[in-house]
Short mmCIF file of C-alpha atoms and ligand atoms in Angstrom, two decimals:
data_model
loop_
_atom_site.label_atom_id
_atom_site.label_comp_id
_atom_site.label_asym_id
_atom_site.label_seq_id
_atom_site.Cartn_x
_atom_site.Cartn_y
_atom_site.Cartn_z
CA MET A 1 5.91 8.01 26.55
CA PRO A 2 9.54 9.45 27.07
CA THR A 3 8.34 13.38 26.60
CA GLU A 4 11.71 14.26 25.53
CA LEU A 5 12.04 14.61 21.21
CA PRO A 6 14.44 11.89 19.80
CA SER A 7 17.50 13.74 17.75
CA PHE A 8 18.64 12.56 15.09
CA PRO A 9 23.18 13.73 13.42
CA PRO A 10 22.51 16.89 11.80
CA GLY A 11 21.51 15.93 7.94
CA PHE A 12 19.31 12.87 9.10
CA LEU A 13 17.06 13.09 6.57
CA PHE A 14 13.05 12.98 7.81
CA GLY A 15 10.00 11.67 5.09
CA ALA A 16 6.65 10.35 4.35
CA ALA A 17 5.91 7.69 2.49
CA THR A 18 2.96 5.74 0.72
CA ALA A 19 2.37 3.27 -2.94
CA ALA A 20 0.56 3.50 -5.48
CA TYR A 21 -2.27 1.06 -4.98
CA GLN A 22 -3.14 1.64 -2.01
CA ILE A 23 -3.71 5.50 -2.83
CA GLU A 24 -3.67 5.93 -6.46
CA GLY A 25 -7.65 5.52 -7.40
CA ALA A 26 -7.78 5.83 -11.07
CA HIS A 27 -7.25 2.77 -11.79
CA ASP A 28 -8.44 3.04 -15.31
CA GLU A 29 -7.96 6.18 -15.85
CA ASP A 30 -4.92 7.69 -19.07
CA GLY A 31 -4.35 3.88 -21.26
CA ARG A 32 -3.43 2.42 -17.05
CA GLY A 33 -3.02 -1.91 -18.20
CA PRO A 34 -4.64 -3.60 -15.00
CA SER A 35 -2.21 -4.96 -12.30
CA ILE A 36 -2.61 -8.48 -10.24
CA TRP A 37 -4.20 -6.24 -7.00
CA ASP A 38 -7.05 -5.48 -10.25
CA THR A 39 -7.69 -9.07 -10.77
CA PHE A 40 -7.12 -10.10 -6.79
CA SER A 41 -9.70 -7.23 -4.81
CA HIS A 42 -12.13 -7.94 -7.57
CA THR A 43 -12.89 -11.25 -6.73
CA PRO A 44 -14.47 -11.43 -4.37
CA GLY A 45 -13.33 -13.45 -0.84
CA ARG A 46 -10.33 -11.74 -0.97
CA THR A 47 -10.49 -8.19 0.29
CA ALA A 48 -12.14 -7.45 3.88
CA ASP A 49 -15.26 -5.85 2.42
CA GLY A 50 -14.96 -6.12 -0.76
CA ALA A 51 -12.27 -2.90 -1.22
CA THR A 52 -10.84 -2.12 -3.71
CA GLY A 53 -7.57 0.60 -5.07
CA ASP A 54 -10.71 1.92 -7.79
CA VAL A 55 -11.05 4.67 -6.11
CA ALA A 56 -8.85 4.08 -3.35
CA CYS A 57 -7.66 8.18 -1.64
CA ASP A 58 -7.87 9.39 -5.69
CA HIS A 59 -4.05 11.08 -5.15
CA TYR A 60 -3.93 10.47 -9.39
CA HIS A 61 -5.96 13.36 -9.37
CA ARG A 62 -5.01 15.49 -6.05
CA HIS A 63 -1.34 15.04 -5.93
CA ALA A 64 -0.95 19.12 -6.24
CA GLU A 65 -2.96 18.95 -2.68
CA ASP A 66 -1.10 16.31 -1.30
CA VAL A 67 2.18 18.20 -2.03
CA ALA A 68 0.76 20.94 -0.24
CA LEU A 69 1.07 18.68 2.93
CA LEU A 70 4.33 17.59 2.25
CA GLU A 71 5.60 20.73 2.36
CA GLY A 72 3.58 21.98 5.01
CA LEU A 73 4.79 19.09 7.31
CA GLY A 74 8.26 20.05 5.80
CA VAL A 75 10.10 16.71 5.16
CA ASP A 76 13.16 16.09 2.58
CA SER A 77 12.03 13.30 1.29
CA TYR A 78 9.02 11.25 -0.08
CA ARG A 79 8.90 8.29 -0.92
CA PHE A 80 6.50 6.71 -3.27
CA SER A 81 6.07 4.80 -5.68
CA VAL A 82 4.97 4.01 -9.91
CA ALA A 83 2.63 1.77 -11.28
CA TRP A 84 4.29 -0.62 -13.37
CA SER A 85 1.23 -1.04 -15.59
CA ARG A 86 0.55 2.97 -15.94
CA VAL A 87 3.61 3.14 -17.25
CA LEU A 88 3.97 0.17 -19.41
CA PRO A 89 0.01 -1.83 -19.85
CA GLU A 90 1.05 -4.50 -20.81
CA GLY A 91 4.24 -5.17 -18.37
CA ARG A 92 6.36 -5.06 -20.82
CA GLY A 93 6.86 -3.57 -25.10
CA ARG A 94 4.54 -0.85 -25.07
CA ILE A 95 5.03 2.30 -23.00
CA ASN A 96 2.09 4.22 -22.17
CA ASP A 97 3.37 8.11 -22.25
CA LYS A 98 0.45 9.66 -20.27
CA GLY A 99 1.08 7.03 -17.69
CA LEU A 100 5.22 8.41 -16.84
CA ASP A 101 3.35 11.58 -17.61
CA PHE A 102 1.12 12.00 -14.46
CA TYR A 103 4.97 10.87 -12.25
CA ASP A 104 6.87 13.61 -14.10
CA ARG A 105 4.19 16.12 -12.77
CA LEU A 106 4.52 14.32 -9.48
CA THR A 107 8.21 14.93 -9.71
CA ASP A 108 8.13 18.43 -10.55
CA ASP A 109 5.83 19.24 -8.30
CA LEU A 110 7.90 17.78 -5.73
CA LEU A 111 10.78 19.41 -6.69
CA ALA A 112 9.26 22.66 -6.06
CA ALA A 113 8.34 22.47 -3.11
CA GLY A 114 11.69 21.62 -2.62
CA ILE A 115 11.08 17.66 -1.24
CA SER A 116 13.07 15.23 -2.96
CA PRO A 117 10.93 12.01 -4.64
CA ALA A 118 12.28 8.56 -4.03
CA ILE A 119 11.09 6.31 -6.10
CA THR A 120 10.06 2.44 -6.06
CA LEU A 121 9.84 0.35 -8.76
CA TYR A 122 7.78 -2.27 -7.49
CA HIS A 123 5.21 -2.12 -4.11
CA TRP A 124 3.37 -5.24 -5.30
CA ASP A 125 1.33 -4.06 -7.99
CA LEU A 126 2.62 -6.82 -11.27
CA PRO A 127 1.18 -6.55 -14.63
CA GLN A 128 -1.90 -8.60 -14.70
CA ALA A 129 0.26 -9.25 -18.34
CA LEU A 130 2.96 -10.70 -16.53
CA GLU A 131 0.91 -12.96 -14.25
CA ASP A 132 -0.73 -13.99 -17.15
CA GLU A 133 3.31 -14.94 -18.51
CA GLY A 134 3.71 -17.45 -15.33
CA GLY A 135 5.01 -13.86 -12.68
CA TRP A 136 7.69 -13.99 -10.22
CA ARG A 137 7.53 -17.59 -11.32
CA SER A 138 9.06 -17.37 -14.02
CA ARG A 139 12.74 -15.82 -15.36
CA ALA A 140 11.14 -13.61 -18.06
CA THR A 141 9.52 -11.08 -15.35
CA ALA A 142 12.65 -10.07 -13.70
CA GLU A 143 14.29 -9.17 -17.44
CA HIS A 144 11.08 -7.09 -17.90
CA PHE A 145 11.43 -5.77 -14.85
CA ALA A 146 14.53 -3.93 -15.87
CA SER A 147 13.23 -2.47 -18.44
CA TYR A 148 10.69 -0.75 -16.93
CA ALA A 149 13.39 0.52 -14.39
CA ALA A 150 15.52 1.36 -17.09
CA VAL A 151 12.08 3.10 -19.23
CA VAL A 152 11.19 5.35 -15.69
CA ALA A 153 14.63 6.06 -14.89
CA GLU A 154 15.27 7.45 -18.12
CA ARG A 155 12.49 9.25 -18.06
CA LEU A 156 12.73 10.86 -14.78
CA GLY A 157 16.18 10.19 -13.55
CA ASP A 158 17.19 13.79 -14.02
CA ARG A 159 15.09 14.94 -11.46
CA VAL A 160 15.00 11.63 -9.25
CA GLY A 161 18.03 11.19 -7.19
CA ARG A 162 16.73 7.63 -4.93
CA TRP A 163 15.66 4.71 -6.11
CA ILE A 164 14.08 2.06 -5.03
CA THR A 165 13.87 -1.30 -6.78
CA LEU A 166 11.35 -3.93 -4.80
CA ASN A 167 9.55 -3.11 -1.25
CA GLU A 168 9.35 -5.96 0.86
CA PRO A 169 9.87 -8.70 -1.79
CA TYR A 170 9.03 -11.44 1.72
CA CYS A 171 5.29 -10.17 0.68
CA SER A 172 5.69 -10.89 -3.05
CA ALA A 173 7.11 -14.61 -2.74
CA PHE A 174 5.50 -15.57 0.06
CA VAL A 175 2.11 -13.70 1.06
CA GLY A 176 1.76 -13.07 -2.55
CA TYR A 177 2.70 -17.31 -3.80
CA ALA A 178 3.06 -19.01 -0.90
CA GLU A 179 0.18 -18.24 1.59
CA GLY A 180 -2.66 -16.27 -1.30
CA ARG A 181 -3.48 -13.88 0.81
CA HIS A 182 -2.24 -11.41 -1.30
CA ALA A 183 -2.15 -11.08 -5.10
CA PRO A 184 -1.93 -13.04 -7.10
CA GLY A 185 -3.30 -14.71 -4.37
CA ALA A 186 -1.83 -18.14 -5.23
CA ARG A 187 -0.61 -21.52 -2.47
CA GLU A 188 2.51 -23.24 -3.83
CA GLY A 189 6.40 -23.79 -2.92
CA THR A 190 8.54 -24.43 -5.63
CA GLY A 191 6.78 -21.62 -7.30
CA ALA A 192 7.24 -19.95 -4.07
CA LEU A 193 10.56 -20.04 -4.09
CA ALA A 194 10.58 -19.29 -7.56
CA ALA A 195 9.26 -16.11 -7.59
CA ALA A 196 11.61 -15.04 -4.31
CA HIS A 197 14.96 -15.60 -6.49
CA HIS A 198 13.44 -14.21 -9.73
CA LEU A 199 12.25 -10.90 -7.77
CA LEU A 200 15.99 -10.84 -6.45
CA LEU A 201 17.16 -11.42 -10.08
CA GLY A 202 15.30 -8.34 -10.86
CA HIS A 203 16.45 -6.20 -8.42
CA GLY A 204 19.95 -6.99 -9.88
CA LEU A 205 19.31 -6.33 -13.09
CA ALA A 206 17.90 -3.38 -12.24
CA VAL A 207 20.62 -2.11 -10.81
CA PRO A 208 23.39 -1.37 -13.33
CA ALA A 209 19.94 0.09 -15.42
CA LEU A 210 19.55 2.85 -13.22
CA ARG A 211 22.82 3.59 -13.01
CA ALA A 212 22.59 3.54 -16.85
CA ALA A 213 20.28 6.25 -15.78
CA GLY A 214 21.71 8.84 -14.42
CA ALA A 215 20.36 7.02 -10.60
CA ARG A 216 22.43 8.25 -7.51
CA GLU A 217 21.17 6.28 -5.09
CA ILE A 218 20.31 3.28 -5.72
CA GLY A 219 18.62 0.98 -3.24
CA ILE A 220 15.83 -1.72 -2.52
CA THR A 221 12.90 -2.34 0.26
CA LEU A 222 13.24 -5.12 2.69
CA ASN A 223 10.47 -5.74 5.84
CA LEU A 224 13.76 -8.16 7.39
CA ASP A 225 11.90 -9.42 11.36
CA ARG A 226 13.61 -9.02 14.29
CA ILE A 227 12.88 -12.86 15.59
CA GLU A 228 12.93 -14.78 18.76
CA ALA A 229 12.72 -18.55 20.33
CA ALA A 230 9.51 -19.35 22.38
CA SER A 231 12.54 -21.26 24.17
CA ASP A 232 15.96 -22.32 24.76
CA SER A 233 13.97 -25.65 23.93
CA ALA A 234 15.48 -27.98 20.90
CA ALA A 235 13.14 -28.02 18.35
CA ASP A 236 11.79 -23.85 19.77
CA GLN A 237 15.33 -23.01 18.00
CA GLY A 238 15.10 -25.33 14.93
CA ALA A 239 11.74 -23.07 14.28
CA LEU A 240 13.68 -20.08 14.75
CA ARG A 241 16.26 -21.05 12.00
CA ARG A 242 13.12 -22.14 9.78
CA ALA A 243 12.16 -18.43 10.68
CA VAL A 244 14.56 -16.49 10.27
CA THR A 245 15.28 -18.93 6.82
CA LEU A 246 12.66 -17.90 5.66
CA HIS A 247 11.89 -13.91 6.66
CA ASN A 248 15.31 -12.90 6.38
CA ASP A 249 17.92 -14.97 4.71
CA THR A 250 16.38 -15.02 1.29
CA TRP A 251 17.20 -11.52 1.03
CA THR A 252 19.97 -10.53 3.03
CA GLU A 253 22.31 -14.07 2.40
CA PRO A 254 22.72 -13.41 -1.58
CA LEU A 255 22.48 -9.69 -1.00
CA PHE A 256 25.09 -8.94 0.91
CA ALA A 257 26.84 -11.98 1.36
CA GLY A 258 26.75 -13.35 -1.95
CA ARG A 259 25.45 -17.44 -1.14
CA TYR A 260 21.50 -18.67 -1.12
CA PRO A 261 20.94 -18.95 2.96
CA ALA A 262 22.47 -22.18 4.47
CA GLY A 263 19.02 -22.81 6.05
CA GLU A 264 17.20 -23.55 2.56
CA ALA A 265 16.95 -27.54 3.70
CA GLU A 266 16.08 -27.63 6.68
CA THR A 267 13.26 -25.66 5.43
CA TRP A 268 11.85 -26.07 2.19
CA GLY A 269 13.33 -29.88 2.39
CA ALA A 270 12.96 -31.13 -1.79
CA LEU A 271 10.81 -27.61 -2.17
CA ALA A 272 13.93 -25.53 -2.24
CA ASP A 273 15.23 -27.70 -5.08
CA GLY A 274 17.42 -24.00 -6.66
CA SER A 275 15.68 -25.44 -10.78
CA TYR A 276 15.50 -21.10 -10.80
CA ARG A 277 18.98 -20.87 -10.38
CA ARG A 278 21.59 -20.50 -12.96
CA GLU A 279 25.13 -19.65 -12.11
CA GLY A 280 26.13 -16.18 -12.32
CA ASP A 281 22.66 -15.67 -10.53
CA LEU A 282 24.51 -14.55 -7.51
CA GLU A 283 26.65 -12.14 -9.24
CA VAL A 284 23.95 -10.23 -10.71
CA ILE A 285 21.65 -10.42 -7.53
CA GLY A 286 24.97 -8.83 -5.09
CA ALA A 287 25.57 -5.40 -7.40
CA PRO A 288 26.82 -2.95 -4.38
CA LEU A 289 23.61 -1.12 -2.88
CA ASP A 290 23.79 2.83 -1.96
CA PHE A 291 21.93 2.16 1.11
CA VAL A 292 19.87 0.14 1.61
CA GLY A 293 15.89 0.54 2.77
CA LEU A 294 14.12 -1.39 5.74
CA ASN A 295 10.64 -1.06 7.33
CA PHE A 296 9.50 -1.61 10.38
CA TYR A 297 6.69 -2.14 12.21
CA ARG A 298 6.70 -5.07 15.11
CA PRO A 299 8.46 -8.22 16.31
CA LEU A 300 7.91 -11.86 16.15
CA THR A 301 8.38 -14.69 18.83
CA VAL A 302 7.61 -18.23 16.81
CA GLU A 303 7.62 -21.74 17.93
CA ASP A 304 8.57 -25.66 16.44
CA ALA A 305 4.33 -26.92 15.18
CA PRO A 306 3.92 -29.48 12.71
CA HIS A 307 2.91 -28.87 9.47
CA ARG A 308 0.01 -28.04 8.22
CA GLU A 309 0.08 -30.35 5.18
CA THR A 310 1.56 -33.78 5.55
CA ASP A 311 3.12 -34.17 2.42
CA PRO A 312 6.53 -32.72 2.02
CA ALA A 313 6.04 -32.02 -1.19
CA ARG A 314 2.80 -30.68 -1.27
CA ARG A 315 3.75 -27.58 1.58
CA THR A 316 3.11 -23.98 0.94
CA ALA A 317 6.14 -22.16 0.81
CA VAL A 318 5.42 -21.04 4.52
CA ASP A 319 4.05 -23.96 5.23
CA ILE A 320 7.79 -24.62 7.50
CA GLY A 321 6.82 -26.34 11.44
CA VAL A 322 6.43 -22.94 12.85
CA ARG A 323 4.00 -21.02 14.94
CA GLU A 324 4.06 -17.11 16.20
CA THR A 325 3.46 -16.44 19.78
CA ASP A 326 2.77 -13.30 20.83
CA PRO A 327 4.53 -12.90 24.68
CA TYR A 328 5.02 -8.72 25.10
CA GLY A 329 2.81 -8.66 27.54
CA THR A 330 2.13 -4.88 25.56
CA ARG A 331 -0.42 -2.89 23.01
CA HIS A 332 -1.56 -4.25 19.66
CA THR A 333 -2.25 -1.62 16.87
CA THR A 334 -5.81 -2.08 15.26
CA MET A 335 -3.94 -4.42 12.86
CA GLY A 336 -3.59 -7.03 16.16
CA TRP A 337 0.26 -6.07 16.43
CA PRO A 338 2.52 -5.91 19.57
CA VAL A 339 4.51 -2.57 19.93
CA VAL A 340 7.81 -3.36 20.90
CA PRO A 341 10.45 -0.62 20.05
CA ARG A 342 12.91 -1.73 21.56
CA ALA A 343 12.48 -4.84 19.19
CA PHE A 344 13.71 -1.95 16.58
CA THR A 345 17.62 -1.43 18.37
CA ALA A 346 17.46 -5.16 18.21
CA LEU A 347 16.86 -5.55 15.09
CA LEU A 348 19.44 -2.89 14.20
CA LEU A 349 22.01 -3.87 15.72
CA GLU A 350 22.14 -7.21 14.51
CA LEU A 351 21.68 -6.70 10.98
CA ARG A 352 25.35 -4.67 12.09
CA ASP A 353 27.06 -7.43 13.57
CA ARG A 354 26.37 -9.75 10.75
CA TYR A 355 26.96 -7.70 8.60
CA PRO A 356 29.87 -5.34 8.43
CA SER A 357 29.86 -4.17 4.73
CA LEU A 358 25.77 -3.35 5.23
CA PRO A 359 25.41 0.04 3.28
CA PRO A 360 24.00 2.82 5.14
CA ALA A 361 20.03 2.31 6.03
CA LEU A 362 17.47 4.45 5.32
CA ILE A 363 14.10 3.50 7.48
CA THR A 364 11.81 3.57 4.83
CA GLU A 365 8.30 2.37 6.92
CA ASN A 366 8.03 2.71 10.82
CA GLY A 367 3.95 3.65 11.33
CA SER A 368 0.90 2.79 13.56
CA ALA A 369 -2.42 1.61 12.38
CA GLU A 370 -5.06 2.97 14.47
CA ALA A 371 -8.35 3.33 15.57
CA ASP A 372 -9.32 6.90 14.94
CA VAL A 373 -12.01 8.78 15.69
CA ARG A 374 -13.26 12.09 14.14
CA SER A 375 -14.59 14.35 16.76
CA ALA A 376 -17.55 16.46 16.10
CA ASP A 377 -15.80 19.66 15.23
CA GLY A 378 -13.37 17.40 13.18
CA ARG A 379 -10.76 16.98 14.36
CA VAL A 380 -8.50 13.66 14.66
CA ASP A 381 -6.40 12.84 17.76
CA ASP A 382 -4.26 10.37 17.47
CA PRO A 383 -2.28 9.38 20.51
CA ASP A 384 -1.42 6.31 20.22
CA ARG A 385 -0.78 7.01 16.83
CA VAL A 386 2.17 9.44 18.18
CA ALA A 387 3.56 8.30 20.91
CA TYR A 388 4.01 4.71 18.92
CA LEU A 389 6.27 7.39 15.81
CA ALA A 390 8.47 8.43 19.70
CA ASP A 391 8.42 5.68 20.86
CA HIS A 392 10.34 4.07 17.75
CA LEU A 393 12.23 7.06 16.99
CA HIS A 394 13.35 6.92 20.31
CA ALA A 395 14.66 3.22 19.71
CA LEU A 396 16.01 4.02 16.22
CA ALA A 397 18.15 7.24 17.59
CA ASP A 398 19.30 4.39 20.16
CA ALA A 399 20.60 2.18 17.48
CA ILE A 400 22.24 5.03 15.47
CA ASP A 401 24.07 6.43 19.13
CA ALA A 402 25.27 2.65 18.84
CA GLY A 403 27.02 2.86 15.85
CA VAL A 404 24.75 1.46 13.18
CA ASP A 405 24.85 3.65 10.46
CA VAL A 406 20.86 5.07 9.75
CA ARG A 407 20.70 8.10 7.49
CA GLY A 408 16.79 8.64 7.23
CA TYR A 409 13.71 7.79 8.28
CA TYR A 410 10.21 7.85 6.35
CA VAL A 411 6.51 7.55 8.45
CA TRP A 412 4.34 4.77 7.12
CA SER A 413 1.83 6.63 5.74
CA LEU A 414 1.08 10.14 4.18
CA LEU A 415 -2.23 9.55 4.03
CA ASP A 416 -4.77 6.97 5.46
CA ASN A 417 -5.23 4.30 2.91
CA PHE A 418 -6.13 0.69 1.26
CA GLU A 419 -4.60 -0.88 3.29
CA TRP A 420 -3.88 -4.62 0.89
CA ALA A 421 -6.62 -7.34 2.20
CA ARG A 422 -7.66 -5.53 5.00
CA GLY A 423 -8.76 -3.09 3.11
CA TYR A 424 -10.12 0.68 4.05
CA GLY A 425 -10.53 -0.61 7.69
CA GLN A 426 -6.69 -0.30 8.16
CA ARG A 427 -5.62 3.00 8.86
CA PHE A 428 -2.05 4.53 9.23
CA GLY A 429 -2.48 7.47 7.67
CA ILE A 430 -1.00 11.02 9.80
CA VAL A 431 -3.13 12.53 7.85
CA HIS A 432 -6.83 11.26 7.95
CA VAL A 433 -8.28 9.99 4.74
CA ASP A 434 -12.62 10.58 4.70
CA TYR A 435 -13.99 8.52 2.87
CA ASP A 436 -17.62 8.88 2.42
CA ASN A 437 -16.35 12.72 1.88
CA GLY A 438 -14.95 12.62 -1.44
CA ALA A 439 -11.51 11.24 0.53
CA GLU A 440 -11.13 15.28 1.98
CA ARG A 441 -7.60 14.96 3.68
CA ILE A 442 -7.07 16.02 7.39
CA PRO A 443 -4.67 16.04 9.45
CA LYS A 444 -3.96 14.17 12.58
CA SER A 445 -2.15 15.59 15.90
CA SER A 446 0.34 12.83 14.28
CA TYR A 447 0.89 15.34 11.40
CA ALA A 448 1.31 18.55 13.12
CA TRP A 449 3.66 16.57 16.29
CA TYR A 450 6.18 14.89 13.38
CA ARG A 451 5.86 18.94 11.72
CA ASP A 452 6.77 19.61 14.82
CA LEU A 453 9.92 16.92 15.29
CA ILE A 454 11.21 18.12 12.09
CA ALA A 455 11.44 21.49 12.80
CA ALA A 456 13.05 21.21 15.93
CA HIS A 457 15.80 18.59 14.38
CA ARG A 458 16.55 21.23 11.60
CA ALA A 459 16.66 24.27 14.51
CA ARG A 460 19.00 22.01 16.21
CA THR A 461 21.38 21.28 12.83
CA GLY A 462 19.99 23.59 11.09
CA LYS A 463 20.66 21.00 7.72
CA ARG A 464 18.32 20.12 5.07
CA ARG A 465 18.74 16.89 3.42
CA SER A 466 18.11 16.22 -0.13
O1 IFM B 501 0.94 -1.19 3.87
C1 IFM B 501 1.62 -1.13 4.29
C2 IFM B 501 3.00 -1.55 3.24
O2 IFM B 501 2.20 -1.22 1.69
C3 IFM B 501 3.89 -1.90 2.95
N1 IFM B 501 4.72 -2.12 4.52
C4 IFM B 501 3.87 -2.47 5.56
C5 IFM B 501 2.03 -1.41 5.69
C6 IFM B 501 1.75 -2.29 6.58
O3 IFM B 501 0.96 -2.91 6.48
#
């Protein structure tokens, strides 16, 4: 780890991020309806140790304390997500004012602390009622999403400037509807491709609804991957093309190039039948954006491999004849992810070169899960996380120095939280949460390191971003 702090241009934004189901708890309070993650996590065998988000970090009741932690950190902005089923318990129709009131209070508390809110409208928690009607496989869900976006923006648009429609639609579509490792736990081919399309469509329909309600900065957050082939062989190069189609082009081509990915037929064959597309959808999806949110954790290397299912018609959309390899020889986080900061720089340069008209980027997530230990005196020292953050921020500064337009960085995550199917064993927070002790918060040494980085940046540039 380099000892000097990375340096960023004046006006560069620093933030911290969370998501509703991962921290809020209060799963059945004040009229919240169930989401697919309530159903999934309550289904035996779906999450590690049967973990659920019923209580999580109890942020719903402790949000004032969490705003104070953010204030102490000195961040410019806080990225949080709104739980769709808190606002619209059935996903459409009836509005639950108490749900909106919660986000209203949070917004006001943040503003009073000098922190600008950045709202993610969809961080994977589809109302169960909509899943029962087909979920993201159904075009109607895209329309309901736009209506929900309008409801939230009409209430908060006067105070919230920055809006993110979707978080990591790759995970919603392919981990949720093809791999089945996330809610709703489906393992489908064409259904998952339809979900991917309808997520993009929902995003595109939401953009004008948000603008009409006064949103100033609108973007979408993608978890694009820096992918390399294990070798130059024709077979591995084919695997690379298929992986790039699945992970990246599915999103970037419609959003930033106005076309569907060229590699669809090679990747999915007849599964990608386009039955879910209509004329005009690309124009909706390509609505101009003010920023693109990027989440980065680790790179991918792939090689050619046999499909798991021999009958092409029965394959899931992630069964593309590709296997991940791990040639990096570096440290891994507790998620099993290799730590390769230079891949972060490479991804940003690649994107800039491929899409010259890419909107400015915000890094909306970056961080690491580590085996944190609380010492006898109550402290949590997390040098591996500090090294991960320092190295990735240096890698980001390198990309900016090379001319990539990145305007800000949100650390993932403010708090240890419910890491989806991996439960509470994976800790990403810069603040430790003691789940056995009423969700007590203990800032880790990474919190102090990030606070000092932000303070040094301000002292050097004299600027604060809103
Ligand atoms: O915790 C998740 C988050 O919800 C989405 N991006 C990746 C994080 C770490 O896995």
